[in-house]
Coordinates of C-alpha atoms in Angstrom, one line a residue:
I1 CA -6.5 222.5 179.5
N2 CA -9.6 223.2 177.4
F3 CA -10.9 226.5 176.3
T4 CA -14.1 227.9 174.7
T5 CA -14.8 231.0 172.3
D6 CA -18.6 230.4 172.2
G7 CA -19.7 230.6 175.8
G8 CA -19.1 227.4 176.3
A9 CA -20.8 225.4 173.7
T10 CA -17.9 223.9 172.3
W11 CA -14.7 223.2 173.8
E12 CA -11.0 222.9 172.5
T13 CA -8.0 221.4 173.8
V14 CA -4.6 223.9 173.8
K15 CA -2.2 222.9 170.9
H16 CA 0.7 222.8 173.5
K17 CA 1.0 222.2 177.4
P18 CA 4.3 223.4 178.7
D19 CA 4.0 220.8 182.0
P20 CA 2.9 217.2 182.0
A21 CA 0.8 217.6 185.1
T22 CA -3.1 218.0 185.1
G23 CA -5.3 220.2 186.9
G24 CA -4.2 223.2 188.7
Q25 CA -5.9 226.5 188.7
V26 CA -6.5 228.8 185.5
A27 CA -7.0 232.8 185.3
M28 CA -8.3 234.4 182.1
S29 CA -8.0 238.2 181.9
A30 CA -11.0 240.1 181.9
D31 CA -11.0 240.5 177.9
G32 CA -9.7 236.9 177.2
S33 CA -6.4 238.2 175.9
S34 CA -4.1 236.2 178.2
T35 CA -4.5 233.1 180.5
I36 CA -2.1 232.1 183.6
W37 CA -2.0 228.4 184.2
V38 CA -0.6 227.4 187.8
P39 CA -0.2 223.4 187.1
N40 CA -1.1 220.8 190.0
S41 CA 2.6 219.6 190.0
V42 CA 5.3 219.4 192.3
S43 CA 6.8 222.5 191.0
G44 CA 3.6 224.0 190.5
K45 CA 5.4 226.9 188.5
P46 CA 3.1 229.3 186.6
Y47 CA 2.8 229.8 183.0
V48 CA 1.3 232.6 180.8
T49 CA -0.2 232.5 177.3
T50 CA -1.4 235.2 174.9
D51 CA -2.4 232.8 172.1
L52 CA -4.9 230.5 173.6
G53 CA -2.2 228.1 174.6
E54 CA -0.2 227.7 171.4
T55 CA 2.9 229.4 173.0
W56 CA 3.6 229.3 177.0
Y57 CA 6.2 231.4 178.8
Y58 CA 7.1 231.4 182.7
V59 CA 5.5 234.0 184.6
E60 CA 8.2 236.4 186.3
G61 CA 8.2 237.2 190.0
L62 CA 6.1 234.4 191.5
G63 CA 7.0 231.3 193.2
F64 CA 5.4 227.7 193.3
N65 CA 1.8 227.0 193.9
A66 CA 0.8 230.6 193.9
K67 CA -3.0 231.3 194.1
I68 CA -4.1 233.5 191.0
A69 CA -7.3 235.8 189.9
A70 CA -8.0 238.2 187.0
D71 CA -9.4 241.6 187.7
R72 CA -12.7 241.7 186.4
V73 CA -12.5 244.9 184.7
N74 CA -8.9 245.9 183.4
P75 CA -7.5 243.2 181.1
K76 CA -3.9 244.0 182.1
V77 CA -4.3 243.3 185.6
F78 CA -3.8 239.9 187.8
Y79 CA -3.8 239.3 191.3
A80 CA -1.8 236.7 193.3
T81 CA -1.1 235.2 196.8
C82 CA 2.1 233.4 197.5
D83 CA 4.3 232.5 200.4
G84 CA 2.2 234.8 202.6
L85 CA 2.6 238.1 200.3
F86 CA 0.1 239.9 198.1
Y87 CA 1.3 240.2 194.4
V88 CA 0.2 242.3 191.3
S89 CA 0.7 242.0 187.5
K90 CA -0.1 245.2 185.2
D91 CA 1.3 243.7 182.3
G92 CA -1.5 240.8 181.4
G93 CA 0.3 238.4 183.7
V94 CA 4.1 238.4 182.2
T95 CA 5.5 239.7 185.4
F96 CA 4.4 240.1 189.1
E97 CA 5.6 242.2 192.0
S98 CA 4.5 242.2 195.6
T99 CA 2.5 245.4 197.1
G100 CA 4.1 244.4 200.3
Q101 CA 1.0 243.3 202.2
M102 CA 1.0 240.3 203.9
V103 CA -1.7 237.6 203.8
A104 CA -2.2 234.0 205.1
D105 CA -0.1 231.5 203.4
A106 CA -3.5 229.5 202.1
A107 CA -5.1 232.6 201.1
E108 CA -7.0 232.8 197.8
P109 CA -7.9 236.0 195.9
V110 CA -11.4 236.5 194.5
T111 CA -12.1 239.4 192.4
V112 CA -15.4 241.3 192.2
F113 CA -17.4 241.8 189.0
G114 CA -17.6 245.1 187.6
Q115 CA -15.2 246.6 190.3
E116 CA -11.6 247.4 189.5
G117 CA -9.0 246.9 191.9
N118 CA -11.6 245.1 194.1
V119 CA -10.0 241.7 195.8
W120 CA -11.6 239.8 198.4
I121 CA -9.2 237.1 200.0
S122 CA -10.4 234.2 202.1
S123 CA -8.5 231.8 204.3
S124 CA -9.3 229.3 207.0
T125 CA -9.2 232.2 209.5
M126 CA -10.2 235.4 208.3
I127 CA -11.7 237.6 205.2
M128 CA -9.6 240.7 203.9
Y129 CA -10.3 243.0 201.0
T130 CA -8.7 245.6 199.1
E131 CA -10.2 248.3 196.8
D132 CA -7.1 249.8 195.8
G133 CA -5.5 246.9 194.0
G134 CA -3.7 245.3 197.2
E135 CA -1.8 248.4 198.3
S136 CA -4.2 248.2 201.5
F137 CA -6.3 245.7 203.2
Q138 CA -9.3 245.7 205.6
T139 CA -10.1 242.9 207.4
V140 CA -13.8 241.6 208.0
K141 CA -15.0 240.3 211.3
T142 CA -16.9 237.0 210.3
L143 CA -16.9 233.5 211.0
P144 CA -14.5 231.4 213.1
T145 CA -13.6 229.4 209.8
V146 CA -14.0 230.5 206.3
D147 CA -13.8 227.9 203.3
S148 CA -14.9 230.3 200.3
I149 CA -16.5 233.7 199.4
G150 CA -18.4 234.8 196.6
F151 CA -20.4 237.5 195.1
G152 CA -24.0 238.0 194.1
K153 CA -26.3 241.1 192.3
G154 CA -26.4 244.0 194.7
K155 CA -29.7 245.3 196.1
K156 CA -29.8 248.2 193.9
D157 CA -28.4 248.7 190.2
N158 CA -25.0 249.6 190.0
S159 CA -24.5 249.1 193.9
Y160 CA -21.8 246.9 195.4
P161 CA -22.5 243.4 195.3
V162 CA -23.5 241.1 197.9
V163 CA -20.8 239.3 199.5
Y164 CA -21.5 235.7 200.7
A165 CA -19.2 233.6 203.0
E166 CA -19.3 229.8 203.4
G167 CA -17.8 228.4 206.6
D168 CA -18.1 226.9 210.3
D169 CA -19.8 229.0 213.0
G170 CA -17.7 227.2 215.5
E171 CA -20.6 225.3 217.4
N172 CA -20.9 222.1 218.0
G173 CA -23.8 219.4 218.0
Y174 CA -27.3 220.6 217.3
I175 CA -28.5 221.7 220.8
T176 CA -25.7 224.8 221.1
G177 CA -26.5 227.4 218.8
Y178 CA -29.4 229.8 218.5
A179 CA -30.9 229.4 215.4
R180 CA -32.5 232.1 213.1
L181 CA -35.9 232.1 211.2
L182 CA -35.1 233.6 208.0
S183 CA -37.9 235.4 205.5
L184 CA -36.4 235.9 202.0
D185 CA -37.6 237.9 199.0
P186 CA -38.5 234.9 196.4
K187 CA -37.7 237.0 193.4
T188 CA -34.4 238.3 194.5
G189 CA -33.1 235.9 197.4
F190 CA -32.6 239.2 199.9
L191 CA -33.0 238.8 203.4
R192 CA -36.3 240.4 204.2
D193 CA -36.4 239.7 208.0
S194 CA -35.0 237.5 210.5
V195 CA -35.6 236.4 214.1
T196 CA -33.3 234.4 216.6
M197 CA -34.7 231.8 218.6
P198 CA -34.6 232.3 222.5
Y199 CA -33.4 228.9 223.2
P200 CA -30.6 226.7 221.8
G201 CA -31.2 223.9 219.1
D202 CA -31.1 223.6 215.1
L203 CA -34.0 224.5 213.3
R204 CA -34.6 221.3 211.0
S205 CA -38.4 221.1 210.3
A206 CA -40.0 223.1 207.5
V207 CA -42.2 226.1 208.3
T208 CA -46.0 225.6 208.3
Y209 CA -47.7 229.1 207.6
D210 CA -51.6 229.2 208.5
G211 CA -53.7 232.2 209.3
G212 CA -50.8 234.8 209.3
T213 CA -48.8 232.6 211.8
C214 CA -45.4 230.4 211.1
Y215 CA -45.1 227.3 213.0
F216 CA -42.1 225.1 213.4
T217 CA -40.2 223.2 215.4
S218 CA -36.6 222.7 216.8
K219 CA -33.8 220.0 217.7
G220 CA -33.7 221.9 221.2
G221 CA -37.2 220.6 222.0
Y222 CA -39.3 223.6 221.4
F223 CA -42.4 224.3 219.3
Y224 CA -42.4 227.8 217.8
A225 CA -44.7 230.1 216.2
V226 CA -44.3 233.7 215.0
D227 CA -46.5 236.2 213.2
L228 CA -45.5 237.1 209.5
L229 CA -46.7 240.3 207.9
A230 CA -47.7 241.0 204.5
G231 CA -44.6 242.4 203.5
G232 CA -42.4 239.6 204.5
T233 CA -41.3 240.8 208.1
F234 CA -42.1 239.2 211.1
R235 CA -44.5 240.9 213.9
T236 CA -42.3 242.3 216.7
G237 CA -42.4 240.3 219.8
S238 CA -44.9 237.7 218.4
L239 CA -42.5 234.9 218.6
R240 CA -43.8 232.2 221.0
A241 CA -42.2 228.9 222.2
L242 CA -43.6 225.9 223.9
K243 CA -41.3 223.5 225.5
L244 CA -41.9 219.7 224.4
Y245 CA -42.0 216.9 226.5
N246 CA -40.4 213.2 226.0
Y247 CA -41.2 211.8 229.4
G248 CA -37.8 212.5 230.3
S249 CA -35.9 215.2 231.9
D250 CA -32.4 214.9 230.2
A251 CA -30.9 218.2 229.3
A252 CA -28.3 216.7 226.9
N253 CA -31.2 214.6 225.2
P254 CA -34.2 217.1 224.9
A255 CA -37.4 216.5 223.4
M256 CA -36.1 217.4 220.0
S257 CA -38.4 217.4 217.1
T258 CA -37.9 217.9 213.3
S259 CA -41.3 217.1 212.6
T260 CA -42.9 219.7 210.3
P261 CA -46.1 220.9 212.1
T262 CA -49.5 219.9 210.6
V263 CA -51.8 222.5 211.8
Y264 CA -55.7 222.5 211.5
N265 CA -58.7 224.2 213.5
G266 CA -56.7 225.5 216.4
R267 CA -54.5 222.3 216.7
A268 CA -51.0 221.5 216.0
Y269 CA -49.5 218.0 215.7
V270 CA -45.8 217.2 215.7
G271 CA -43.8 214.0 216.3
V272 CA -41.1 214.3 219.1
S273 CA -38.1 212.0 219.9
G274 CA -37.4 210.3 223.2
V275 CA -34.0 210.5 225.3
G276 CA -32.6 207.9 222.8
Q277 CA -33.0 209.1 219.1
F278 CA -32.4 205.6 218.1
K279 CA -33.8 203.6 220.9
A280 CA -37.2 202.0 221.0
Y281 CA -39.7 203.4 223.4
S282 CA -37.5 206.0 225.0
G283 CA -40.2 208.6 225.0
H284 CA -40.7 209.2 221.3
N285 CA -44.3 210.5 220.9
I286 CA -46.9 212.2 218.9
T287 CA -47.6 215.5 220.7
V288 CA -51.1 217.4 220.5
I289 CA -50.8 220.9 220.9
D290 CA -53.6 223.3 221.6
L291 CA -53.0 226.7 219.9
P292 CA -55.4 228.9 221.6
S293 CA -54.2 228.0 225.2
W294 CA -50.7 227.5 224.0
R295 CA -50.4 224.2 225.7
I296 CA -49.8 220.6 225.1
A297 CA -53.0 219.2 225.0
Y298 CA -51.8 215.3 225.4
T299 CA -49.0 213.1 224.0
V300 CA -49.3 209.4 223.2
R301 CA -46.2 207.1 223.0
T302 CA -44.8 205.5 219.9
Q303 CA -42.0 202.8 219.4
G304 CA -39.6 205.5 217.4
Y305 CA -39.3 208.9 216.5
P306 CA -41.7 210.2 214.1
Q307 CA -40.0 212.4 212.1
T308 CA -42.4 213.1 209.6
S309 CA -45.2 215.3 208.9
A310 CA -48.7 214.0 209.8
L311 CA -51.1 213.3 207.2
L312 CA -54.6 214.7 208.4
T313 CA -57.8 214.1 206.8
T314 CA -61.1 215.7 207.6
A315 CA -63.0 212.8 205.6
Y316 CA -64.6 211.7 208.9
E317 CA -65.0 215.1 210.4
A318 CA -68.7 216.1 209.7
E319 CA -69.8 212.5 210.9
T320 CA -67.9 212.2 213.7
G321 CA -66.2 215.1 214.9
Y322 CA -62.6 213.7 214.6
V323 CA -59.8 214.4 212.1
C324 CA -57.6 211.5 211.3
L325 CA -53.9 211.7 211.4
Y326 CA -51.5 209.4 210.1
F327 CA -47.6 209.2 211.4
D328 CA -44.8 206.6 210.4
N329 CA -41.4 206.0 212.3
Y330 CA -38.3 204.0 212.5
T331 CA -38.0 200.1 211.9
P332 CA -40.0 198.4 211.4
G333 CA -41.7 201.7 210.0
K334 CA -45.4 201.3 211.4
L335 CA -48.0 203.6 210.1
R336 CA -49.7 204.9 213.2
M337 CA -53.2 206.7 213.2
L338 CA -54.6 209.3 215.8
R339 CA -58.2 210.6 216.2
D340 CA -58.6 214.1 217.7
K341 CA -60.9 216.9 217.9
P342 CA -60.9 220.5 219.9
G343 CA -61.1 220.1 223.4
Q344 CA -59.7 216.7 223.6
T345 CA -57.1 216.1 226.5
A346 CA -56.0 212.6 226.3
P347 CA -55.9 210.1 223.0
E348 CA -59.1 208.6 222.2
T349 CA -57.6 205.3 222.0
T350 CA -54.3 203.5 222.7
E351 CA -52.9 200.0 221.6
V352 CA -50.4 198.3 224.3
E353 CA -47.1 197.3 222.8
T354 CA -44.5 195.3 225.1
V355 CA -40.7 195.0 225.1
V356 CA -38.0 193.1 227.3
A357 CA -36.1 195.6 228.9
G358 CA -33.3 194.6 231.6
G359 CA -34.8 191.1 231.6
K360 CA -38.3 192.6 232.5
I361 CA -41.4 192.7 230.2
V362 CA -42.5 196.5 230.1
S363 CA -45.6 197.8 228.4
Y364 CA -46.5 200.9 226.8
D365 CA -49.6 202.5 225.7
T366 CA -49.0 203.7 222.2
A367 CA -50.7 205.3 219.1
P368 CA -53.0 202.8 217.2
V369 CA -50.9 200.9 214.4
L370 CA -52.6 200.8 210.9
F371 CA -49.9 198.9 209.1
T372 CA -46.7 197.4 210.1
P373 CA -44.1 196.5 207.2
S374 CA -43.1 193.0 207.1
G375 CA -40.0 191.0 205.8
A376 CA -37.7 193.0 203.5
Q377 CA -40.1 196.1 203.9
Q378 CA -39.2 196.7 207.4
Q379 CA -37.0 199.9 207.6
Y380 CA -36.6 203.4 209.0
A381 CA -39.4 205.7 207.7
I382 CA -38.9 209.4 207.2
C383 CA -41.4 210.1 204.4
S384 CA -44.5 211.7 205.4
P385 CA -47.7 209.7 204.3
I386 CA -49.6 211.0 201.2
T387 CA -53.0 210.2 199.7
D388 CA -55.0 210.6 196.4
E389 CA -58.5 211.4 195.7
S390 CA -59.8 207.7 196.2
G391 CA -58.3 207.7 200.0
A392 CA -55.5 205.2 199.4
I393 CA -52.4 206.2 201.7
Y394 CA -49.1 205.8 200.1
F395 CA -45.8 206.1 202.0
K396 CA -42.3 204.6 201.5
N397 CA -39.1 203.5 203.9
D398 CA -35.5 203.0 203.5
S399 CA -36.1 199.5 202.3
A400 CA -36.6 201.1 199.2
Y401 CA -40.4 199.7 199.0
L402 CA -43.2 202.1 198.1
M403 CA -46.6 200.8 199.9
A404 CA -50.2 201.6 199.5
L405 CA -53.0 201.3 201.8
T406 CA -56.2 201.1 200.1

């Protein structure tokens, strides 16, 4: 057991330790005058010291393996849960008495800074809180399972702290729950606004902001857009959803996308998974979306799922009218190029790739390949390509190689 008296700059080991065990739980009073230790041992008997570990005494009134916390205001008050009951000490942790309030066996008390008598208790199934030192409790409806809780600064000075809960929402998989897009204040972290998606599926892409609109994709197989106002709130009724396509109709394996949209000149470009995320030529594609008409302009197949965000260059647009986009995807990690311009409804060019499936040779028209890693450089690629001022393209994959095309 170690302690500090200079805010953590240096630490000292206590002179005496009453139990050979290590670890466990420690709670220190609000003014540092007394400390309770519940060792990580078979007995787990709590001890208290009032001289930074020179002498220790058994805590009276608590059983083995109690969970403890100190009041954040009153230095004489400690709280504990033990054997399904809530306990309070009013003499600096020397003795504890039960308040008669029942709690879950695994419940752990957490005290609130600046609030005397305020204790929150989290267990695997619920959150409870008391504002009167454990004489009464209220139950909070929350997540199906709760692992821990914590507190942050309130929205206003002297207001009650914000309560955070970490747990499981009870949903399984990535296409069952209804995800939300959040808008947070960048200085305080407080929630400004949120919008819930109309279709199931996790949101795993980053958000692209262009001209007052946020664009993003979902693993449920949708491309979304929502208008963001100057104050950080979403325009009511502006959320739009476009169903993506992967050459199949398997509801259990939708045209999911974790590709962050690349948006330019009324077009959006995303990578889409086939019906088999790790199965070659199963419908993986690059999707081009015409934003003014809110329709898919066209798709072009790829060998693997392009999870990255496309690199777009306008270097040739003035001369040819086309922008060029670069995507990479899974093993061997091919870097593909697409040329596109507004009004286009089919890929400008494709390359035929063949594969043997079921004893037959099957051909696919795919996006042209600019570069294919070879040998030890072949691996799954989920790194978006980047470029420098000279036009060199850099990307890496899971082979741990960094590659440059000049």
